[in-house]
Short mmCIF file of N, CA and C in Angstrom, two decimals:
data_model
loop_
_atom_site.label_atom_id
_atom_site.label_comp_id
_atom_site.label_asym_id
_atom_site.label_seq_id
_atom_site.Cartn_x
_atom_site.Cartn_y
_atom_site.Cartn_z
N MET S 1 -6.94 -19.15 11.11
CA MET S 1 -6.19 -17.71 10.94
C MET S 1 -6.42 -16.66 12.10
N ASN S 2 -5.96 -16.57 12.89
CA ASN S 2 -6.38 -15.28 13.78
C ASN S 2 -6.51 -13.81 13.24
N GLU S 3 -7.39 -12.69 13.39
CA GLU S 3 -7.47 -11.78 13.07
C GLU S 3 -6.36 -10.60 12.74
N SER S 4 -5.46 -10.83 13.47
CA SER S 4 -4.56 -9.88 13.38
C SER S 4 -3.51 -10.31 12.07
N ASN S 5 -3.36 -11.72 11.73
CA ASN S 5 -2.81 -12.30 10.48
C ASN S 5 -3.83 -12.06 9.50
N GLN S 6 -5.23 -12.14 9.47
CA GLN S 6 -5.97 -11.57 8.22
C GLN S 6 -5.89 -10.39 7.83
N GLU S 7 -5.86 -9.05 8.73
CA GLU S 7 -5.52 -8.24 8.41
C GLU S 7 -4.71 -7.54 7.89
N VAL S 8 -3.16 -8.24 8.18
CA VAL S 8 -2.31 -8.42 7.08
C VAL S 8 -2.10 -8.43 5.69
N THR S 9 -3.17 -9.68 5.66
CA THR S 9 -2.92 -10.54 4.30
C THR S 9 -4.14 -9.73 3.34
N ASN S 10 -4.80 -8.81 4.29
CA ASN S 10 -5.92 -8.24 3.50
C ASN S 10 -5.76 -6.75 3.27
N LEU S 11 -4.58 -6.41 3.07
CA LEU S 11 -3.93 -4.97 3.17
C LEU S 11 -4.45 -4.33 1.59
N PRO S 12 -4.82 -3.25 1.87
CA PRO S 12 -5.18 -2.41 0.35
C PRO S 12 -4.21 -2.55 -0.37
N PRO S 13 -4.60 -2.69 -1.91
CA PRO S 13 -3.48 -3.10 -2.46
C PRO S 13 -2.32 -1.80 -2.87
N GLY S 14 -2.61 -0.91 -2.90
CA GLY S 14 -1.38 0.33 -2.74
C GLY S 14 -0.58 0.30 -1.74
N LEU S 15 -1.20 -0.11 -0.19
CA LEU S 15 -0.33 -0.40 0.92
C LEU S 15 0.28 -1.75 0.77
N SER S 16 -0.08 -2.44 0.21
CA SER S 16 0.75 -3.53 0.23
C SER S 16 1.94 -3.46 -0.74
N ALA S 17 1.68 -2.74 -1.94
CA ALA S 17 2.96 -2.64 -2.79
C ALA S 17 3.99 -2.05 -2.16
N ILE S 18 3.70 -1.21 -1.11
CA ILE S 18 4.79 -0.35 -0.49
C ILE S 18 5.37 -1.01 1.01
N ALA S 19 4.39 -1.73 1.29
CA ALA S 19 4.88 -2.37 2.88
C ALA S 19 5.88 -3.72 2.48
N GLY S 20 5.56 -4.59 1.39
CA GLY S 20 6.25 -6.01 1.40
C GLY S 20 5.32 -6.83 1.90
N ASN S 21 6.40 -7.32 2.89
CA ASN S 21 5.85 -7.96 4.18
C ASN S 21 6.45 -7.91 5.14
N ARG S 22 6.55 -6.19 5.38
CA ARG S 22 7.37 -5.67 6.69
C ARG S 22 5.73 -5.22 7.44
N ASP S 23 6.37 -5.42 8.82
CA ASP S 23 5.08 -4.81 9.69
C ASP S 23 5.39 -3.26 9.86
N LEU S 24 6.27 -2.74 9.89
CA LEU S 24 6.59 -0.98 10.06
C LEU S 24 7.13 -0.77 8.58
N ILE S 25 6.64 0.88 8.05
CA ILE S 25 7.19 1.67 7.10
C ILE S 25 7.55 2.80 7.74
N THR S 26 8.29 3.25 6.79
CA THR S 26 9.18 4.54 7.12
C THR S 26 8.13 5.82 7.21
N THR S 27 8.76 6.76 7.38
CA THR S 27 8.03 8.24 7.33
C THR S 27 7.96 8.59 5.59
N PRO S 28 8.95 8.48 5.05
CA PRO S 28 8.51 8.64 3.29
C PRO S 28 7.19 7.71 2.63
N GLU S 29 7.18 6.78 3.31
CA GLU S 29 6.45 5.45 2.80
C GLU S 29 4.70 6.04 3.45
N ILE S 30 4.70 6.07 4.35
CA ILE S 30 3.34 6.65 5.10
C ILE S 30 2.83 7.92 4.21
N ALA S 31 4.02 8.63 4.19
CA ALA S 31 3.44 9.94 3.50
C ALA S 31 3.16 9.46 1.68
N GLN S 32 3.49 8.91 1.20
CA GLN S 32 3.11 8.29 -0.13
C GLN S 32 1.94 7.43 -0.17
N VAL S 33 1.60 6.56 1.10
CA VAL S 33 0.22 6.45 1.14
C VAL S 33 -0.93 7.42 1.18
N PHE S 34 -0.42 8.25 1.89
CA PHE S 34 -1.69 9.20 2.57
C PHE S 34 -1.44 10.19 1.50
N ASN S 35 -0.64 10.50 0.15
CA ASN S 35 -0.29 11.63 -0.44
C ASN S 35 0.04 12.72 -0.42
N VAL S 36 0.95 12.71 0.85
CA VAL S 36 1.40 13.84 1.51
C VAL S 36 2.55 13.85 1.06
N ALA S 37 3.31 15.12 1.84
CA ALA S 37 4.86 15.15 1.97
C ALA S 37 5.25 14.76 3.05
N SER S 38 6.54 14.12 3.30
CA SER S 38 7.05 13.57 4.47
C SER S 38 7.06 14.51 5.46
N GLN S 39 7.44 15.95 5.31
CA GLN S 39 7.90 16.86 6.14
C GLN S 39 5.99 17.20 6.85
N THR S 40 4.95 16.98 6.21
CA THR S 40 3.48 17.25 6.76
C THR S 40 3.72 15.87 7.79
N VAL S 41 3.76 14.45 7.42
CA VAL S 41 3.80 13.84 8.40
C VAL S 41 4.57 13.97 9.95
N ARG S 42 5.73 14.34 9.59
CA ARG S 42 6.74 15.04 10.85
C ARG S 42 6.34 16.05 11.55
N LYS S 43 5.45 17.17 10.90
CA LYS S 43 5.19 17.96 11.70
C LYS S 43 4.23 17.77 12.78
N ASN S 44 2.93 16.52 11.66
CA ASN S 44 1.69 16.32 12.61
C ASN S 44 2.42 15.55 14.20
N TYR S 45 3.46 14.91 13.96
CA TYR S 45 3.92 13.84 14.58
C TYR S 45 4.55 14.54 15.56
N SER S 46 5.45 15.79 15.25
CA SER S 46 5.74 16.66 16.12
C SER S 46 4.96 17.49 16.95
N LEU S 47 3.48 18.15 16.21
CA LEU S 47 2.62 18.67 16.97
C LEU S 47 2.05 17.95 18.31
N THR S 48 1.73 16.71 17.72
CA THR S 48 0.48 15.83 18.60
C THR S 48 1.15 14.35 18.87
N GLY S 49 2.35 14.14 18.39
CA GLY S 49 2.96 13.05 18.88
C GLY S 49 1.66 11.58 18.33
N GLU S 50 1.51 12.33 16.87
CA GLU S 50 0.52 11.04 15.91
C GLU S 50 0.77 11.88 14.80
N ALA S 51 0.30 11.13 13.88
CA ALA S 51 -0.34 11.42 12.31
C ALA S 51 -1.30 10.42 11.90
N TYR S 52 -2.30 11.20 11.34
CA TYR S 52 -3.46 10.58 10.70
C TYR S 52 -3.79 9.55 12.04
N GLY S 53 -3.93 9.79 13.43
CA GLY S 53 -4.40 9.02 14.42
C GLY S 53 -3.46 7.84 14.82
N ILE S 54 -2.45 7.84 14.03
CA ILE S 54 -1.35 6.62 14.34
C ILE S 54 -0.01 6.80 14.90
N ARG S 55 0.20 6.53 16.55
CA ARG S 55 1.27 6.44 17.02
C ARG S 55 2.50 5.62 16.17
N PRO S 56 4.05 6.51 15.98
CA PRO S 56 4.48 5.56 15.75
C PRO S 56 5.76 5.01 16.33
N THR S 57 6.58 3.80 15.76
CA THR S 57 7.49 3.56 16.89
C THR S 57 9.17 4.32 16.38
N LYS S 58 9.37 4.90 17.86
CA LYS S 58 10.67 5.48 17.13
C LYS S 58 11.73 4.32 17.84
N ILE S 59 12.33 4.46 16.57
CA ILE S 59 13.79 3.50 16.73
C ILE S 59 15.11 4.40 16.59
N GLY S 60 15.96 4.85 17.14
CA GLY S 60 17.10 5.17 17.08
C GLY S 60 16.41 6.90 16.55
N ASN S 61 16.62 7.14 15.35
CA ASN S 61 16.37 8.65 15.21
C ASN S 61 15.14 8.60 13.86
N ARG S 62 14.64 7.19 13.81
CA ARG S 62 13.52 6.87 12.84
C ARG S 62 12.28 6.53 13.73
N LEU S 63 11.57 6.89 12.66
CA LEU S 63 10.02 6.72 13.18
C LEU S 63 9.54 5.67 12.12
N LEU S 64 8.74 4.73 12.93
CA LEU S 64 8.49 3.65 11.94
C LEU S 64 7.06 3.45 12.58
N TRP S 65 6.17 3.33 10.90
CA TRP S 65 4.67 3.43 11.06
C TRP S 65 4.33 1.77 11.28
N SER S 66 3.28 1.18 11.93
CA SER S 66 2.53 0.13 11.82
C SER S 66 1.49 -0.13 10.70
N VAL S 67 1.73 -0.61 9.68
CA VAL S 67 1.10 -1.08 8.58
C VAL S 67 -0.44 -1.84 8.92
N ALA S 68 -0.32 -2.71 9.90
CA ALA S 68 -1.57 -3.09 10.56
C ALA S 68 -2.39 -1.74 10.69
N GLN S 69 -2.27 -0.79 11.41
CA GLN S 69 -2.82 0.72 11.85
C GLN S 69 -3.20 1.58 10.72
N ILE S 70 -2.47 1.40 9.43
CA ILE S 70 -2.58 2.23 8.70
C ILE S 70 -3.75 1.69 7.61
N ALA S 71 -3.66 0.33 7.61
CA ALA S 71 -4.55 -0.25 6.90
C ALA S 71 -5.89 -0.24 7.44
N GLU S 72 -5.67 -0.23 8.73
CA GLU S 72 -6.96 -0.06 9.40
C GLU S 72 -7.93 1.26 9.11
N LYS S 73 -6.81 2.20 9.44
CA LYS S 73 -7.28 3.76 9.08
C LYS S 73 -7.89 3.78 7.77
N LEU S 74 -7.40 3.29 6.75
CA LEU S 74 -7.64 3.43 5.44
C LEU S 74 -8.87 2.64 4.98
N ARG S 75 -9.15 1.86 6.03
CA ARG S 75 -10.72 1.17 5.96
C ARG S 75 -11.50 1.93 6.80
N GLY S 76 -11.22 2.58 7.60
CA GLY S 76 -12.11 3.71 8.16
C GLY S 76 -12.58 3.46 9.67
N ALA S 77 -11.30 2.27 9.93
CA ALA S 77 -12.05 1.89 11.39
C ALA S 77 -11.49 2.31 12.70
N LEU S 78 -10.47 2.82 12.23
CA LEU S 78 -10.01 4.21 13.34
C LEU S 78 -10.72 5.33 13.70
#
């Protein structure tokens, strides 16, 4: 098993419950992970192009956040 697959299988329990088996989560979901309002995440993105050190993927009008990067951040690796 390579390192990226291992990271996905070793998600923190709360993040795993929110993400399921998806690679990207929505802004309200990342807000739930970090226990802040969705608007806080949007404002951080608007001001700096990232939130909590994570740059989202923009698809259409939606911001989608990498579950692997969030897991790294929660572990203190970023």
